[in-house]
mmCIF file of N, CA and C in Angstrom:
data_model
loop_
_atom_site.group_PDB
_atom_site.id
_atom_site.type_symbol
_atom_site.label_atom_id
_atom_site.label_comp_id
_atom_site.label_asym_id
_atom_site.label_seq_id
_atom_site.Cartn_x
_atom_site.Cartn_y
_atom_site.Cartn_z
ATOM 1 N N MET A 261 107.968 112.933 94.292
ATOM 2 C CA MET A 261 109.665 112.311 93.586
ATOM 3 C C MET A 261 109.611 113.276 92.152
ATOM 4 N N GLU A 262 107.992 113.931 92.602
ATOM 5 C CA GLU A 262 108.193 115.178 91.655
ATOM 6 C C GLU A 262 109.835 116.276 91.248
ATOM 7 N N PHE A 263 109.446 116.344 92.288
ATOM 8 C CA PHE A 263 110.886 117.207 92.373
ATOM 9 C C PHE A 263 112.284 116.928 92.398
ATOM 10 N N LEU A 264 112.277 115.527 91.454
ATOM 11 C CA LEU A 264 113.280 114.658 90.826
ATOM 12 C C LEU A 264 113.349 114.806 89.502
ATOM 13 N N ILE A 265 112.058 114.709 88.935
ATOM 14 C CA ILE A 265 112.639 115.498 87.979
ATOM 15 C C ILE A 265 113.349 116.735 86.981
ATOM 16 N N GLY A 266 113.980 115.948 86.002
ATOM 17 C CA GLY A 266 114.941 117.551 85.071
ATOM 18 C C GLY A 266 116.467 117.009 86.231
ATOM 19 N N ASN A 267 116.827 115.952 87.419
ATOM 20 C CA ASN A 267 117.505 115.317 88.128
ATOM 21 C C ASN A 267 118.337 114.867 87.253
ATOM 22 N N PRO A 268 119.631 114.737 86.698
ATOM 23 C CA PRO A 268 119.656 113.904 85.534
ATOM 24 C C PRO A 268 120.365 112.557 86.641
ATOM 25 N N PHE A 269 120.925 112.951 88.438
ATOM 26 C CA PHE A 269 121.127 111.605 88.688
ATOM 27 C C PHE A 269 119.991 111.155 89.518
ATOM 28 N N SER A 270 118.962 111.117 88.649
ATOM 29 C CA SER A 270 117.300 110.401 89.060
ATOM 30 C C SER A 270 117.372 109.906 87.977
ATOM 31 N N THR A 271 118.114 109.529 87.422
ATOM 32 C CA THR A 271 117.816 108.055 86.453
ATOM 33 C C THR A 271 118.195 106.559 86.362
ATOM 34 N N PRO A 272 118.424 105.949 86.800
ATOM 35 C CA PRO A 272 118.676 104.180 86.737
ATOM 36 C C PRO A 272 120.411 104.421 86.380
ATOM 37 N N VAL A 273 121.168 105.668 85.265
ATOM 38 C CA VAL A 273 122.239 105.572 84.877
ATOM 39 C C VAL A 273 122.630 106.545 85.516
ATOM 40 N N GLY A 274 122.488 107.540 85.887
ATOM 41 C CA GLY A 274 122.342 108.554 86.337
ATOM 42 C C GLY A 274 122.556 108.294 87.949
ATOM 43 N N GLN A 275 122.120 107.629 88.248
ATOM 44 C CA GLN A 275 122.344 107.451 89.875
ATOM 45 C C GLN A 275 123.451 106.407 90.159
ATOM 46 N N ARG A 276 123.991 105.680 89.036
ATOM 47 C CA ARG A 276 125.333 105.220 88.739
ATOM 48 C C ARG A 276 126.141 106.079 88.438
ATOM 49 N N ILE A 277 125.823 106.912 87.720
ATOM 50 C CA ILE A 277 126.760 107.659 87.392
ATOM 51 C C ILE A 277 127.300 109.218 88.695
ATOM 52 N N GLU A 278 126.612 109.288 89.369
ATOM 53 C CA GLU A 278 126.404 110.043 90.509
ATOM 54 C C GLU A 278 127.242 109.160 91.797
ATOM 55 N N ARG A 279 127.068 108.103 91.554
ATOM 56 C CA ARG A 279 127.743 107.147 92.898
ATOM 57 C C ARG A 279 129.403 107.024 92.098
ATOM 58 N N ALA A 280 129.777 106.842 91.240
ATOM 59 C CA ALA A 280 131.001 105.898 90.527
ATOM 60 C C ALA A 280 131.851 107.623 90.342
ATOM 61 N N THR A 281 131.330 108.620 90.931
ATOM 62 C CA THR A 281 131.725 110.121 90.674
ATOM 63 C C THR A 281 132.099 110.593 91.795
ATOM 64 N N GLY A 282 131.796 110.421 93.281
ATOM 65 C CA GLY A 282 131.815 111.124 94.275
ATOM 66 C C GLY A 282 132.887 111.175 94.904
ATOM 67 N N GLY A 283 132.686 112.210 95.405
ATOM 68 C CA GLY A 283 134.044 112.386 95.721
ATOM 69 C C GLY A 283 134.721 112.145 97.308
ATOM 70 N N SER A 284 134.372 111.392 97.474
ATOM 71 C CA SER A 284 134.163 110.210 98.899
ATOM 72 C C SER A 284 135.251 109.112 98.571
ATOM 73 N N LEU A 285 134.869 108.907 97.215
ATOM 74 C CA LEU A 285 135.820 107.177 96.914
ATOM 75 C C LEU A 285 137.034 107.720 96.740
ATOM 76 N N GLN A 286 137.623 106.474 97.294
ATOM 77 C CA GLN A 286 139.190 106.114 97.415
ATOM 78 C C GLN A 286 139.956 105.419 96.653
ATOM 79 N N SER A 287 139.287 105.290 95.300
ATOM 80 C CA SER A 287 139.650 104.847 93.924
ATOM 81 C C SER A 287 138.589 105.076 92.668
ATOM 82 N N GLU A 288 138.424 104.458 91.619
ATOM 83 C CA GLU A 288 137.417 104.360 90.548
ATOM 84 C C GLU A 288 136.939 103.218 91.135
ATOM 85 N N ASP A 289 135.799 102.453 90.324
ATOM 86 C CA ASP A 289 134.935 101.633 90.987
ATOM 87 C C ASP A 289 134.294 101.486 89.732
ATOM 88 N N TRP A 290 135.812 99.687 89.291
ATOM 89 C CA TRP A 290 135.548 99.777 87.494
ATOM 90 C C TRP A 290 133.921 98.815 87.248
ATOM 91 N N GLY A 291 133.676 98.163 88.380
ATOM 92 C CA GLY A 291 132.692 97.746 87.923
ATOM 93 C C GLY A 291 131.706 98.008 87.812
ATOM 94 N N LEU A 292 131.599 99.629 88.268
ATOM 95 C CA LEU A 292 130.243 100.189 88.624
ATOM 96 C C LEU A 292 131.038 101.016 87.633
ATOM 97 N N ASN A 293 131.668 101.072 86.826
ATOM 98 C CA ASN A 293 132.123 101.971 85.422
ATOM 99 C C ASN A 293 130.881 101.371 85.028
ATOM 100 N N MET A 294 131.264 99.588 84.648
ATOM 101 C CA MET A 294 130.795 98.446 83.683
ATOM 102 C C MET A 294 129.951 98.819 83.033
ATOM 103 N N GLU A 295 129.495 98.760 84.681
ATOM 104 C CA GLU A 295 127.722 98.290 84.968
ATOM 105 C C GLU A 295 126.998 99.634 84.037
ATOM 106 N N ILE A 296 127.374 101.238 84.083
ATOM 107 C CA ILE A 296 127.150 102.174 83.494
ATOM 108 C C ILE A 296 126.804 101.987 81.702
ATOM 109 N N CYS A 297 128.321 101.713 81.387
ATOM 110 C CA CYS A 297 128.723 100.540 80.221
ATOM 111 C C CYS A 297 126.796 99.534 79.469
ATOM 112 N N ASP A 298 126.700 99.036 80.330
ATOM 113 C CA ASP A 298 125.754 98.410 80.379
ATOM 114 C C ASP A 298 124.525 98.941 80.209
ATOM 115 N N ILE A 299 124.622 99.712 80.556
ATOM 116 C CA ILE A 299 123.017 100.578 81.109
ATOM 117 C C ILE A 299 123.091 101.379 79.835
ATOM 118 N N ILE A 300 123.763 102.111 79.110
ATOM 119 C CA ILE A 300 124.369 103.219 78.072
ATOM 120 C C ILE A 300 124.257 101.889 76.923
ATOM 121 N N ASN A 301 124.586 100.862 76.487
ATOM 122 C CA ASN A 301 124.618 100.398 75.938
ATOM 123 C C ASN A 301 122.754 99.545 75.552
ATOM 124 N N GLU A 302 122.729 99.304 75.910
ATOM 125 C CA GLU A 302 120.803 98.191 76.283
ATOM 126 C C GLU A 302 120.243 99.090 76.492
ATOM 127 N N THR A 303 119.724 100.399 76.631
ATOM 128 C CA THR A 303 118.254 100.821 76.870
ATOM 129 C C THR A 303 118.963 101.834 76.187
ATOM 130 N N ASP A 304 117.419 102.804 75.546
ATOM 131 C CA ASP A 304 117.447 104.180 74.693
ATOM 132 C C ASP A 304 117.412 104.909 75.347
ATOM 133 N N GLU A 305 117.255 105.236 76.537
ATOM 134 C CA GLU A 305 117.389 106.429 77.086
ATOM 135 C C GLU A 305 118.784 106.875 77.636
ATOM 136 N N GLY A 306 119.400 105.328 77.751
ATOM 137 C CA GLY A 306 121.397 105.320 78.184
ATOM 138 C C GLY A 306 121.809 106.020 77.914
ATOM 139 N N PRO A 307 121.785 106.657 76.804
ATOM 140 C CA PRO A 307 123.461 107.022 76.159
ATOM 141 C C PRO A 307 123.199 109.047 76.929
ATOM 142 N N ARG A 308 121.900 109.647 76.213
ATOM 143 C CA ARG A 308 121.458 111.228 76.564
ATOM 144 C C ARG A 308 121.686 111.039 78.397
ATOM 145 N N ASP A 309 120.483 110.048 78.615
ATOM 146 C CA ASP A 309 120.920 109.777 79.960
ATOM 147 C C ASP A 309 122.245 110.152 80.844
ATOM 148 N N ALA A 310 123.302 109.673 80.536
ATOM 149 C CA ALA A 310 124.619 109.055 80.649
ATOM 150 C C ALA A 310 125.653 110.374 80.618
ATOM 151 N N VAL A 311 124.926 111.077 79.299
ATOM 152 C CA VAL A 311 125.549 112.486 79.195
ATOM 153 C C VAL A 311 124.884 113.669 80.081
ATOM 154 N N LYS A 312 123.930 113.527 80.155
ATOM 155 C CA LYS A 312 123.393 114.491 80.836
ATOM 156 C C LYS A 312 123.809 114.610 82.456
ATOM 157 N N ALA A 313 123.947 112.998 82.836
ATOM 158 C CA ALA A 313 124.554 112.786 83.980
ATOM 159 C C ALA A 313 126.423 113.137 84.775
ATOM 160 N N ILE A 314 126.792 113.011 83.418
ATOM 161 C CA ILE A 314 128.179 113.210 82.897
ATOM 162 C C ILE A 314 128.992 114.889 83.524
ATOM 163 N N LYS A 315 127.752 115.651 82.356
ATOM 164 C CA LYS A 315 127.541 116.792 81.933
ATOM 165 C C LYS A 315 127.472 117.431 83.403
ATOM 166 N N LYS A 316 126.465 117.163 84.513
ATOM 167 C CA LYS A 316 126.457 117.783 85.804
ATOM 168 C C LYS A 316 127.538 117.537 86.211
ATOM 169 N N ARG A 317 128.118 116.841 86.751
ATOM 170 C CA ARG A 317 128.896 116.336 87.808
ATOM 171 C C ARG A 317 130.631 117.579 86.898
ATOM 172 N N ILE A 318 130.496 117.625 85.748
ATOM 173 C CA ILE A 318 131.382 117.860 85.470
ATOM 174 C C ILE A 318 131.427 120.062 85.291
ATOM 175 N N VAL A 319 130.834 120.317 84.801
ATOM 176 C CA VAL A 319 130.114 121.742 84.257
ATOM 177 C C VAL A 319 129.923 122.406 85.815
ATOM 178 N N GLY A 320 130.817 123.515 86.034
ATOM 179 C CA GLY A 320 131.043 124.295 87.474
ATOM 180 C C GLY A 320 130.809 123.415 88.269
ATOM 181 N N ASN A 321 131.205 122.777 89.111
ATOM 182 C CA ASN A 321 132.288 121.792 89.972
ATOM 183 C C ASN A 321 133.359 122.065 89.923
ATOM 184 N N LYS A 322 133.197 122.759 91.650
ATOM 185 C CA LYS A 322 134.964 122.523 91.892
ATOM 186 C C LYS A 322 136.061 121.726 92.730
ATOM 187 N N ASN A 323 134.783 120.784 92.686
ATOM 188 C CA ASN A 323 135.981 119.324 93.232
ATOM 189 C C ASN A 323 136.057 119.166 91.997
ATOM 190 N N PHE A 324 137.443 118.949 91.851
ATOM 191 C CA PHE A 324 138.124 118.159 91.007
ATOM 192 C C PHE A 324 138.760 116.913 91.523
ATOM 193 N N ARG A 325 138.583 116.283 92.394
ATOM 194 C CA ARG A 325 138.620 114.869 92.579
ATOM 195 C C ARG A 325 137.255 113.953 92.056
ATOM 196 N N GLU A 326 135.880 114.726 91.730
ATOM 197 C CA GLU A 326 134.474 114.673 91.629
ATOM 198 C C GLU A 326 134.729 114.506 90.058
ATOM 199 N N ILE A 327 135.422 115.921 89.230
ATOM 200 C CA ILE A 327 135.752 115.740 88.188
ATOM 201 C C ILE A 327 136.182 114.618 87.368
ATOM 202 N N MET A 328 137.111 114.474 88.293
ATOM 203 C CA MET A 328 138.435 113.307 87.765
ATOM 204 C C MET A 328 137.982 112.075 87.795
ATOM 205 N N PHE A 329 136.795 111.542 88.636
ATOM 206 C CA PHE A 329 135.700 110.642 88.787
ATOM 207 C C PHE A 329 135.581 110.651 87.104
ATOM 208 N N ALA A 330 134.378 111.732 87.009
ATOM 209 C CA ALA A 330 133.661 111.801 85.701
ATOM 210 C C ALA A 330 134.688 111.013 84.487
ATOM 211 N N LEU A 331 135.833 111.890 84.804
ATOM 212 C CA LEU A 331 136.654 111.970 83.164
ATOM 213 C C LEU A 331 136.560 110.345 82.890
ATOM 214 N N THR A 332 137.134 109.694 83.725
ATOM 215 C CA THR A 332 137.319 107.835 83.853
ATOM 216 C C THR A 332 136.216 107.721 83.592
ATOM 217 N N VAL A 333 134.734 108.140 84.387
ATOM 218 C CA VAL A 333 133.230 107.651 83.351
ATOM 219 C C VAL A 333 133.545 107.568 82.304
ATOM 220 N N LEU A 334 133.289 108.755 81.911
ATOM 221 C CA LEU A 334 133.371 109.196 80.214
ATOM 222 C C LEU A 334 134.549 108.234 79.601
ATOM 223 N N GLU A 335 135.435 108.764 79.725
ATOM 224 C CA GLU A 335 136.941 107.502 78.793
ATOM 225 C C GLU A 335 136.278 105.999 78.920
ATOM 226 N N THR A 336 135.951 105.755 79.874
ATOM 227 C CA THR A 336 136.136 103.998 80.063
ATOM 228 C C THR A 336 133.959 103.567 79.147
ATOM 229 N N CYS A 337 133.696 105.059 79.300
ATOM 230 C CA CYS A 337 132.310 104.682 78.670
ATOM 231 C C CYS A 337 132.116 105.387 76.549
ATOM 232 N N VAL A 338 133.648 105.768 76.522
ATOM 233 C CA VAL A 338 133.887 106.193 74.887
ATOM 234 C C VAL A 338 134.796 105.039 74.992
ATOM 235 N N LYS A 339 135.364 104.194 75.080
ATOM 236 C CA LYS A 339 135.748 102.858 75.069
ATOM 237 C C LYS A 339 134.974 101.654 75.101
ATOM 238 N N ASN A 340 133.449 101.594 75.627
ATOM 239 C CA ASN A 340 133.034 99.824 75.690
ATOM 240 C C ASN A 340 131.499 100.599 75.182
ATOM 241 N N CYS A 341 131.123 101.769 74.924
ATOM 242 C CA CYS A 341 129.737 102.258 74.230
ATOM 243 C C CYS A 341 129.958 102.309 73.275
ATOM 244 N N GLY A 342 128.449 102.295 72.293
ATOM 245 C CA GLY A 342 128.390 102.443 71.139
ATOM 246 C C GLY A 342 128.223 103.975 70.523
ATOM 247 N N HIS A 343 127.719 103.781 69.515
ATOM 248 C CA HIS A 343 127.722 104.929 68.414
ATOM 249 C C HIS A 343 126.727 105.843 68.825
ATOM 250 N N ARG A 344 125.765 105.537 69.493
ATOM 251 C CA ARG A 344 124.382 106.446 70.026
ATOM 252 C C ARG A 344 125.313 107.636 71.157
ATOM 253 N N PHE A 345 126.381 107.068 71.793
ATOM 254 C CA PHE A 345 126.569 107.190 72.719
ATOM 255 C C PHE A 345 128.066 108.403 72.364
ATOM 256 N N HIS A 346 128.798 107.516 71.871
ATOM 257 C CA HIS A 346 129.564 108.861 70.394
ATOM 258 C C HIS A 346 129.153 110.611 70.049
ATOM 259 N N VAL A 347 128.287 109.883 69.210
ATOM 260 C CA VAL A 347 127.469 111.013 68.944
ATOM 261 C C VAL A 347 127.255 112.341 69.635
ATOM 262 N N LEU A 348 126.939 111.902 70.581
ATOM 263 C CA LEU A 348 126.537 112.751 72.089
ATOM 264 C C LEU A 348 127.710 113.034 72.042
ATOM 265 N N VAL A 349 128.804 112.677 72.606
ATOM 266 C CA VAL A 349 129.567 113.021 73.645
ATOM 267 C C VAL A 349 130.751 114.038 72.972
ATOM 268 N N ALA A 350 131.177 113.436 71.189
ATOM 269 C CA ALA A 350 131.742 113.913 70.348
ATOM 270 C C ALA A 350 131.077 115.732 69.360
ATOM 271 N N SER A 351 129.809 115.255 69.906
ATOM 272 C CA SER A 351 129.656 116.723 69.470
ATOM 273 C C SER A 351 130.396 118.159 69.969
ATOM 274 N N GLN A 352 129.804 119.474 69.358
ATOM 275 C CA GLN A 352 130.894 121.227 69.531
ATOM 276 C C GLN A 352 130.390 120.857 70.792
ATOM 277 N N GLU A 353 128.496 121.117 70.947
ATOM 278 C CA GLU A 353 128.554 121.069 72.375
ATOM 279 C C GLU A 353 128.890 120.593 73.249
ATOM 280 N N PHE A 354 129.675 119.218 73.518
ATOM 281 C CA PHE A 354 129.572 118.916 75.061
ATOM 282 C C PHE A 354 131.369 118.791 74.713
ATOM 283 N N VAL A 355 131.877 118.519 74.479
ATOM 284 C CA VAL A 355 133.162 119.095 74.078
ATOM 285 C C VAL A 355 133.916 120.459 74.205
ATOM 286 N N GLU A 356 132.894 121.290 73.838
ATOM 287 C CA GLU A 356 133.300 122.231 74.014
ATOM 288 C C GLU A 356 132.680 123.540 75.606
ATOM 289 N N GLY A 357 131.563 122.918 75.545
ATOM 290 C CA GLY A 357 130.902 123.110 76.634
ATOM 291 C C GLY A 357 130.770 122.626 78.213
ATOM 292 N N VAL A 358 131.136 121.218 78.235
ATOM 293 C CA VAL A 358 131.857 120.601 79.378
ATOM 294 C C VAL A 358 133.629 120.781 79.416
ATOM 295 N N LEU A 359 133.647 120.017 78.011
ATOM 296 C CA LEU A 359 135.650 119.594 78.599
ATOM 297 C C LEU A 359 136.236 120.678 78.349
ATOM 298 N N VAL A 360 136.028 121.510 77.265
ATOM 299 C CA VAL A 360 137.037 122.645 77.191
ATOM 300 C C VAL A 360 136.596 123.661 78.391
ATOM 301 N N ARG A 361 135.377 123.820 78.333
ATOM 302 C CA ARG A 361 135.156 125.173 79.642
ATOM 303 C C ARG A 361 135.314 124.598 80.980
ATOM 304 N N SER A 362 135.066 123.001 81.252
ATOM 305 C CA SER A 362 136.354 122.617 82.864
ATOM 306 C C SER A 362 137.892 122.999 83.171
ATOM 307 N N ILE A 363 138.109 123.144 82.092
ATOM 308 C CA ILE A 363 139.855 123.625 81.634
ATOM 309 C C ILE A 363 139.823 124.857 81.944
ATOM 310 N N LEU A 364 139.116 125.862 81.465
ATOM 311 C CA LEU A 364 138.769 127.273 81.468
ATOM 312 C C LEU A 364 140.192 127.862 82.387
ATOM 313 N N PRO A 365 140.840 129.251 82.162
ATOM 314 C CA PRO A 365 141.552 129.095 83.531
ATOM 315 C C PRO A 365 141.127 130.158 84.797
ATOM 316 N N LYS A 366 139.716 130.265 84.106
ATOM 317 C CA LYS A 366 139.126 131.204 85.235
ATOM 318 C C LYS A 366 138.534 129.666 86.034
ATOM 319 N N ASN A 367 138.712 128.905 86.086
ATOM 320 C CA ASN A 367 138.126 127.951 86.582
ATOM 321 C C ASN A 367 139.466 127.471 87.749
ATOM 322 N N ASN A 368 140.578 128.076 87.286
ATOM 323 C CA ASN A 368 142.203 127.345 88.385
ATOM 324 C C ASN A 368 141.915 126.043 88.140
ATOM 325 N N PRO A 369 141.725 125.018 86.953
ATOM 326 C CA PRO A 369 142.303 123.637 87.038
ATOM 327 C C PRO A 369 143.562 122.931 87.743
ATOM 328 N N PRO A 370 143.760 122.108 88.627
ATOM 329 C CA PRO A 370 144.804 121.280 88.620
ATOM 330 C C PRO A 370 145.804 121.510 87.026
ATOM 331 N N THR A 371 147.214 121.077 87.030
ATOM 332 C CA THR A 371 147.616 120.381 85.478
ATOM 333 C C THR A 371 147.260 119.403 85.003
ATOM 334 N N ILE A 372 147.048 118.319 86.584
ATOM 335 C CA ILE A 372 146.481 117.011 85.907
ATOM 336 C C ILE A 372 145.210 116.803 85.037
ATOM 337 N N LEU A 373 143.945 117.931 86.335
ATOM 338 C CA LEU A 373 143.399 117.857 85.244
ATOM 339 C C LEU A 373 143.282 118.386 84.021
ATOM 340 N N HIS A 374 143.667 119.494 83.427
ATOM 341 C CA HIS A 374 144.067 120.351 82.164
ATOM 342 C C HIS A 374 144.434 118.962 81.340
ATOM 343 N N ASP A 375 145.579 118.054 81.396
ATOM 344 C CA ASP A 375 146.480 117.461 80.776
ATOM 345 C C ASP A 375 145.477 116.508 80.455
ATOM 346 N N ARG A 376 144.587 115.653 81.364
ATOM 347 C CA ARG A 376 143.242 114.986 80.909
ATOM 348 C C ARG A 376 142.768 114.747 80.356
ATOM 349 N N VAL A 377 142.181 116.303 80.585
ATOM 350 C CA VAL A 377 140.684 116.811 79.655
ATOM 351 C C VAL A 377 141.235 116.511 78.285
ATOM 352 N N LEU A 378 142.644 117.110 77.800
ATOM 353 C CA LEU A 378 142.866 117.383 76.618
ATOM 354 C C LEU A 378 143.822 115.619 75.987
ATOM 355 N N SER A 379 143.915 114.872 77.231
ATOM 356 C CA SER A 379 144.182 113.079 76.012
ATOM 357 C C SER A 379 142.710 112.890 75.906
ATOM 358 N N LEU A 380 141.811 113.086 77.180
ATOM 359 C CA LEU A 380 140.575 112.560 76.372
ATOM 360 C C LEU A 380 139.720 112.920 75.467
ATOM 361 N N ILE A 381 140.251 114.545 75.101
ATOM 362 C CA ILE A 381 139.374 114.828 73.434
ATOM 363 C C ILE A 381 140.323 114.214 72.422
ATOM 364 N N GLN A 382 141.854 113.916 72.643
ATOM 365 C CA GLN A 382 142.531 112.970 71.664
ATOM 366 C C GLN A 382 141.831 111.700 71.476
ATOM 367 N N VAL A 383 141.245 110.893 72.224
ATOM 368 C CA VAL A 383 140.902 109.699 72.561
ATOM 369 C C VAL A 383 139.575 109.819 71.747
ATOM 370 N N GLN A 384 138.603 110.558 72.096
ATOM 371 C CA GLN A 384 137.450 110.766 71.350
ATOM 372 C C GLN A 384 137.553 111.480 70.585
ATOM 373 N N SER A 385 138.403 112.135 69.699
ATOM 374 C CA SER A 385 138.981 112.262 68.372
ATOM 375 C C SER A 385 139.238 110.571 67.603
ATOM 376 N N LEU A 386 139.612 110.040 68.100
ATOM 377 C CA LEU A 386 140.378 108.771 67.529
ATOM 378 C C LEU A 386 139.217 107.878 67.706
ATOM 379 N N ARG A 387 138.978 107.386 69.044
ATOM 380 C CA ARG A 387 137.638 106.549 68.574
ATOM 381 C C ARG A 387 136.650 106.858 67.873
ATOM 382 N N CYS A 388 136.066 107.949 67.784
ATOM 383 C CA CYS A 388 134.541 109.033 67.227
ATOM 384 C C CYS A 388 135.189 109.191 66.171
ATOM 385 N N SER A 389 136.157 108.564 65.683
ATOM 386 C CA SER A 389 136.600 109.854 64.048
ATOM 387 C C SER A 389 135.643 109.891 62.874
ATOM 388 N N HIS A 390 136.042 110.988 63.096
ATOM 389 C CA HIS A 390 134.500 111.579 62.240
ATOM 390 C C HIS A 390 134.815 112.452 60.802
ATOM 391 N N ILE A 391 134.530 112.786 59.931
ATOM 392 C CA ILE A 391 134.306 113.611 59.060
ATOM 393 C C ILE A 391 133.482 115.155 59.355
ATOM 394 N N VAL A 392 133.811 115.853 59.014
ATOM 395 C CA VAL A 392 133.022 117.104 58.836
ATOM 396 C C VAL A 392 132.778 117.967 56.951
ATOM 397 N N LEU A 393 131.506 117.616 56.717
ATOM 398 C CA LEU A 393 131.033 117.683 55.407
ATOM 399 C C LEU A 393 130.217 118.610 55.252
ATOM 400 N N LYS A 394 130.517 120.130 55.109
ATOM 401 C CA LYS A 394 129.515 120.984 54.586
ATOM 402 C C LYS A 394 128.868 121.105 56.414
ATOM 403 N N GLY A 395 128.707 121.211 57.416
ATOM 404 C CA GLY A 395 128.231 121.465 58.707
ATOM 405 C C GLY A 395 127.440 120.063 59.236
ATOM 406 N N VAL A 396 127.842 118.964 58.441
ATOM 407 C CA VAL A 396 127.207 117.652 59.028
ATOM 408 C C VAL A 396 128.154 116.899 59.445
ATOM 409 N N LEU A 397 127.727 116.853 60.558
ATOM 410 C CA LEU A 397 129.143 115.266 60.696
ATOM 411 C C LEU A 397 128.923 114.277 60.957
ATOM 412 N N VAL A 398 129.317 113.484 60.076
ATOM 413 C CA VAL A 398 129.403 112.098 59.428
ATOM 414 C C VAL A 398 130.113 111.417 60.361
ATOM 415 N N PHE A 399 129.769 110.198 60.730
ATOM 416 C CA PHE A 399 130.523 109.425 62.116
ATOM 417 C C PHE A 399 130.683 107.990 60.659
ATOM 418 N N GLN A 400 132.347 107.976 60.830
ATOM 419 C CA GLN A 400 132.841 106.191 60.675
ATOM 420 C C GLN A 400 132.761 105.576 61.538
ATOM 421 N N VAL A 401 131.964 103.767 60.899
ATOM 422 C CA VAL A 401 131.446 102.902 62.053
ATOM 423 C C VAL A 401 133.313 102.100 61.621
#
């Protein structure tokens, strides 16, 4: 099992995110998505582990179906999880390094993916309303 160390899909929430974003799914598994939210809200490591797994599923993935499922999981979590999760996904590192990166022209994303990412960034901005003061990100709850 040592080979699994560092694999974002080896954690309890990571395993569920891997299942919820599999390219062979016919449609979203809303029960599984809500189970992911429960783990994020109820465990100390849930938010961090979930963000790592979502990032792994999106960054560098050429399977746009899997990316779309990952974006659905992310949106579900933004709408149903607390401050600890919001802080991580509202970070410049996540927004630029994961979301914006996925729609760069070099990746040739389909229009639907491009539009979904931009919409999700707006949802995150509204849900995680924040103020930047002298380089410090302060969240309002």
